Amino acid sequence: MLLPHLYFIVGSKHFLNTNPSMLELEVMPERGLSNGQWELTLGMPLIQAIEILRSNYSTIKSVQLSYGEQMPLEQNILLDLTEDGIRLLFDSKYQRLKIIDIYDIRRVKLKYCNSIFSAPGITPTLEIIRQCFGPTRAGDRNIKQQLFLLLFRGIVFVFPLWNTGSSLVSI
């Protein structure tokens, strides 16, 4: 069984986002994301997440819903906040949020304990993540996919590797 996680995929491009209304989200390890007015929490029902997104249409502009039309109980339900770079994966049978995937961190401002670790002008490097979240184990290299995974309580940060995986990209 896959445990709930927040996934942060750290890309290799500099921040160029000029959107003044970008989401500013507090990361809550093993729990979810919050902006002070609403929370997306792991384990929440699909309908609750849809209501939160619907009632915040002024800040969350575009949401796409995907599910398996042929076999709806076999594939996850996906809410994709396309303009914010966030995917919410729900279990198809129980319709509970099991993964929050921030796939484009250039589109959101992220903080933990009121310390911003990702925003325009602040590029999330391995060192910044370690300073913000504290010490953790060394991390895992996936040479085949050219990725470095840094794991915290309920959070996975994914960094690209240089060529053969010998050193990390500093974004």
mmCIF file of C-alpha atoms in Angstrom:
data_model
loop_
_atom_site.group_PDB
_atom_site.id
_atom_site.type_symbol
_atom_site.label_atom_id
_atom_site.label_comp_id
_atom_site.label_asym_id
_atom_site.label_seq_id
_atom_site.Cartn_x
_atom_site.Cartn_y
_atom_site.Cartn_z
ATOM 1 C CA MET A 1 0.000 0.000 0.000
ATOM 2 C CA LEU A 2 1.305 3.419 -0.979
ATOM 3 C CA LEU A 3 1.562 5.790 1.973
ATOM 4 C CA PRO A 4 0.302 9.335 1.451
ATOM 5 C CA HIS A 5 3.038 11.735 0.394
ATOM 6 C CA LEU A 6 3.556 15.247 -0.795
ATOM 7 C CA TYR A 7 5.782 15.150 -3.862
ATOM 8 C CA PHE A 8 7.820 18.134 -4.973
ATOM 9 C CA ILE A 9 9.466 17.827 -8.344
ATOM 10 C CA VAL A 10 12.320 20.295 -8.550
ATOM 11 C CA GLY A 11 12.974 21.236 -12.165
ATOM 12 C CA SER A 12 16.074 22.609 -13.810
ATOM 13 C CA LYS A 13 14.880 26.046 -14.924
ATOM 14 C CA HIS A 14 15.043 29.372 -13.138
ATOM 15 C CA PHE A 15 11.895 31.036 -11.881
ATOM 16 C CA LEU A 16 10.341 33.370 -14.410
ATOM 17 C CA ASN A 17 6.807 33.488 -13.031
ATOM 18 C CA THR A 18 5.446 37.026 -13.088
ATOM 19 C CA ASN A 19 1.997 36.087 -11.780
ATOM 20 C CA PRO A 20 1.318 38.425 -8.821
ATOM 21 C CA SER A 21 -1.585 36.236 -7.673
ATOM 22 C CA MET A 22 0.385 33.010 -7.387
ATOM 23 C CA LEU A 23 -0.634 30.686 -4.597
ATOM 24 C CA GLU A 24 1.366 30.940 -1.380
ATOM 25 C CA LEU A 25 1.136 27.610 0.419
ATOM 26 C CA GLU A 26 2.324 26.355 3.799
ATOM 27 C CA VAL A 27 3.621 22.780 3.642
ATOM 28 C CA MET A 28 2.383 20.624 6.503
ATOM 29 C CA PRO A 29 4.400 17.362 6.542
ATOM 30 C CA GLU A 30 2.274 14.218 6.752
ATOM 31 C CA ARG A 31 -0.813 16.409 6.455
ATOM 32 C CA GLY A 32 -1.103 18.572 3.339
ATOM 33 C CA LEU A 33 -1.045 22.171 2.117
ATOM 34 C CA SER A 34 -2.676 25.334 3.447
ATOM 35 C CA ASN A 35 -2.901 28.961 2.442
ATOM 36 C CA GLY A 36 -4.490 30.226 5.682
ATOM 37 C CA GLN A 37 -8.019 30.285 4.246
ATOM 38 C CA TRP A 38 -8.273 26.636 3.163
ATOM 39 C CA GLU A 39 -6.421 23.330 3.498
ATOM 40 C CA LEU A 40 -5.903 20.382 1.192
ATOM 41 C CA THR A 41 -5.298 17.489 3.566
ATOM 42 C CA LEU A 42 -4.284 13.937 2.821
ATOM 43 C CA GLY A 43 -7.244 11.623 3.350
ATOM 44 C CA MET A 44 -9.873 14.290 2.618
ATOM 45 C CA PRO A 45 -12.878 13.255 0.493
ATOM 46 C CA LEU A 46 -12.923 14.180 -3.199
ATOM 47 C CA ILE A 47 -16.134 16.209 -2.842
ATOM 48 C CA GLN A 48 -14.577 18.336 -0.068
ATOM 49 C CA ALA A 49 -11.550 19.125 -2.270
ATOM 50 C CA ILE A 50 -13.844 20.027 -5.189
ATOM 51 C CA GLU A 51 -15.841 22.372 -2.942
ATOM 52 C CA ILE A 52 -12.656 24.072 -1.710
ATOM 53 C CA LEU A 53 -11.430 24.559 -5.273
ATOM 54 C CA ARG A 54 -14.861 25.740 -6.469
ATOM 55 C CA SER A 55 -15.222 28.290 -3.663
ATOM 56 C CA ASN A 56 -11.731 29.682 -4.396
ATOM 57 C CA TYR A 57 -12.177 30.181 -8.130
ATOM 58 C CA SER A 58 -10.657 33.663 -7.934
ATOM 59 C CA THR A 59 -7.246 32.288 -6.891
ATOM 60 C CA ILE A 60 -7.415 28.794 -8.407
ATOM 61 C CA LYS A 61 -8.220 29.481 -12.032
ATOM 62 C CA SER A 62 -8.125 26.137 -13.811
ATOM 63 C CA VAL A 63 -8.913 22.632 -12.562
ATOM 64 C CA GLN A 64 -9.122 19.525 -14.737
ATOM 65 C CA LEU A 65 -10.807 16.362 -13.503
ATOM 66 C CA SER A 66 -9.631 13.019 -14.937
ATOM 67 C CA TYR A 67 -10.800 9.503 -14.166
ATOM 68 C CA GLY A 68 -10.951 6.117 -15.867
ATOM 69 C CA GLU A 69 -14.124 6.165 -17.930
ATOM 70 C CA GLN A 70 -13.866 2.508 -18.973
ATOM 71 C CA MET A 71 -12.859 1.152 -15.537
ATOM 72 C CA PRO A 72 -13.512 3.900 -12.989
ATOM 73 C CA LEU A 73 -12.548 1.806 -9.958
ATOM 74 C CA GLU A 74 -9.203 0.761 -11.470
ATOM 75 C CA GLN A 75 -7.594 4.176 -12.054
ATOM 76 C CA ASN A 76 -6.969 7.065 -9.665
ATOM 77 C CA ILE A 77 -9.095 10.182 -9.848
ATOM 78 C CA LEU A 78 -7.001 13.227 -10.672
ATOM 79 C CA LEU A 79 -7.669 16.904 -10.016
ATOM 80 C CA ASP A 80 -5.038 18.943 -11.875
ATOM 81 C CA LEU A 81 -4.655 22.605 -10.936
ATOM 82 C CA THR A 82 -3.059 23.315 -14.298
ATOM 83 C CA GLU A 83 -2.159 26.979 -13.757
ATOM 84 C CA ASP A 84 -0.730 26.260 -10.301
ATOM 85 C CA GLY A 85 1.278 23.131 -11.139
ATOM 86 C CA ILE A 86 -0.437 20.925 -8.558
ATOM 87 C CA ARG A 87 -2.002 17.473 -8.982
ATOM 88 C CA LEU A 88 -4.296 15.895 -6.410
ATOM 89 C CA LEU A 89 -4.583 12.089 -6.716
ATOM 90 C CA PHE A 90 -7.565 10.401 -5.133
ATOM 91 C CA ASP A 91 -8.137 6.715 -4.553
ATOM 92 C CA SER A 92 -10.767 5.602 -7.078
ATOM 93 C CA LYS A 93 -12.644 3.297 -4.713
ATOM 94 C CA TYR A 94 -12.751 5.389 -1.522
ATOM 95 C CA GLN A 95 -12.322 8.811 -3.187
ATOM 96 C CA ARG A 96 -9.822 10.013 -0.575
ATOM 97 C CA LEU A 97 -6.812 12.229 -1.316
ATOM 98 C CA LYS A 98 -3.690 10.089 -1.247
ATOM 99 C CA ILE A 99 -1.035 12.133 -3.079
ATOM 100 C CA ILE A 100 -0.404 15.850 -3.500
ATOM 101 C CA ASP A 101 2.048 16.333 -6.366
ATOM 102 C CA ILE A 102 3.528 19.792 -6.935
ATOM 103 C CA TYR A 103 4.919 19.174 -10.398
ATOM 104 C CA ASP A 104 5.794 22.782 -11.312
ATOM 105 C CA ILE A 105 7.133 24.659 -8.299
ATOM 106 C CA ARG A 106 7.701 27.764 -10.453
ATOM 107 C CA ARG A 107 3.961 28.412 -10.245
ATOM 108 C CA VAL A 108 3.550 28.446 -6.437
ATOM 109 C CA LYS A 109 5.285 29.985 -3.425
ATOM 110 C CA LEU A 110 6.041 27.303 -0.820
ATOM 111 C CA LYS A 111 6.938 27.723 2.818
ATOM 112 C CA TYR A 112 7.450 25.579 5.905
ATOM 113 C CA CYS A 113 7.206 27.010 9.445
ATOM 114 C CA ASN A 114 6.887 30.460 7.818
ATOM 115 C CA SER A 115 10.251 30.036 6.012
ATOM 116 C CA ILE A 116 9.883 30.361 2.243
ATOM 117 C CA PHE A 117 11.892 27.681 0.457
ATOM 118 C CA SER A 118 10.521 28.056 -3.071
ATOM 119 C CA ALA A 119 9.381 31.246 -4.817
ATOM 120 C CA PRO A 120 10.416 33.559 -7.638
ATOM 121 C CA GLY A 121 13.942 34.555 -6.690
ATOM 122 C CA ILE A 122 14.355 31.635 -4.254
ATOM 123 C CA THR A 123 15.399 28.472 -6.008
ATOM 124 C CA PRO A 124 14.966 25.304 -3.937
ATOM 125 C CA THR A 125 18.353 23.646 -3.792
ATOM 126 C CA LEU A 126 19.217 20.579 -1.783
ATOM 127 C CA GLU A 127 20.884 22.811 0.819
ATOM 128 C CA ILE A 128 17.851 25.126 1.165
ATOM 129 C CA ILE A 129 15.547 22.122 1.629
ATOM 130 C CA ARG A 130 17.831 20.637 4.294
ATOM 131 C CA GLN A 131 18.092 23.968 6.142
ATOM 132 C CA CYS A 132 14.345 24.507 6.071
ATOM 133 C CA PHE A 133 13.205 20.989 6.995
ATOM 134 C CA GLY A 134 16.140 19.895 9.134
ATOM 135 C CA PRO A 135 18.398 16.862 8.861
ATOM 136 C CA THR A 136 17.209 13.683 7.243
ATOM 137 C CA ARG A 137 18.769 10.568 5.866
ATOM 138 C CA ALA A 138 21.137 10.877 2.927
ATOM 139 C CA GLY A 139 18.571 10.431 0.136
ATOM 140 C CA ASP A 140 18.231 7.961 -2.708
ATOM 141 C CA ARG A 141 19.660 8.088 -6.207
ATOM 142 C CA ASN A 142 17.708 6.640 -9.074
ATOM 143 C CA ILE A 143 20.367 6.423 -11.771
ATOM 144 C CA LYS A 144 18.004 4.894 -14.341
ATOM 145 C CA GLN A 145 15.595 7.855 -14.155
ATOM 146 C CA GLN A 146 18.381 10.374 -13.385
ATOM 147 C CA LEU A 147 16.697 11.487 -10.144
ATOM 148 C CA PHE A 148 17.704 12.120 -6.552
ATOM 149 C CA LEU A 149 14.970 11.596 -3.928
ATOM 150 C CA LEU A 150 15.163 13.405 -0.604
ATOM 151 C CA LEU A 151 12.678 12.008 1.896
ATOM 152 C CA PHE A 152 11.182 13.681 4.953
ATOM 153 C CA ARG A 153 8.116 12.798 7.029
ATOM 154 C CA GLY A 154 5.483 12.289 4.357
ATOM 155 C CA ILE A 155 7.332 14.450 1.804
ATOM 156 C CA VAL A 156 9.492 13.473 -1.158
ATOM 157 C CA PHE A 157 11.607 16.104 -2.939
ATOM 158 C CA VAL A 158 12.705 14.980 -6.402
ATOM 159 C CA PHE A 159 15.848 16.571 -7.876
ATOM 160 C CA PRO A 160 17.330 15.862 -11.314
ATOM 161 C CA LEU A 161 20.862 14.430 -11.411
ATOM 162 C CA TRP A 162 23.723 15.646 -13.556
ATOM 163 C CA ASN A 163 24.828 13.337 -16.369
ATOM 164 C CA THR A 164 25.760 10.107 -14.574
ATOM 165 C CA GLY A 165 24.184 10.896 -11.228
ATOM 166 C CA SER A 166 27.378 11.999 -9.513
ATOM 167 C CA SER A 167 26.158 15.413 -8.387
ATOM 168 C CA LEU A 168 22.896 17.292 -7.981
ATOM 169 C CA VAL A 169 21.593 20.109 -10.093
ATOM 170 C CA SER A 170 21.381 23.387 -8.252
ATOM 171 C CA ILE A 171 18.362 25.080 -9.760
#
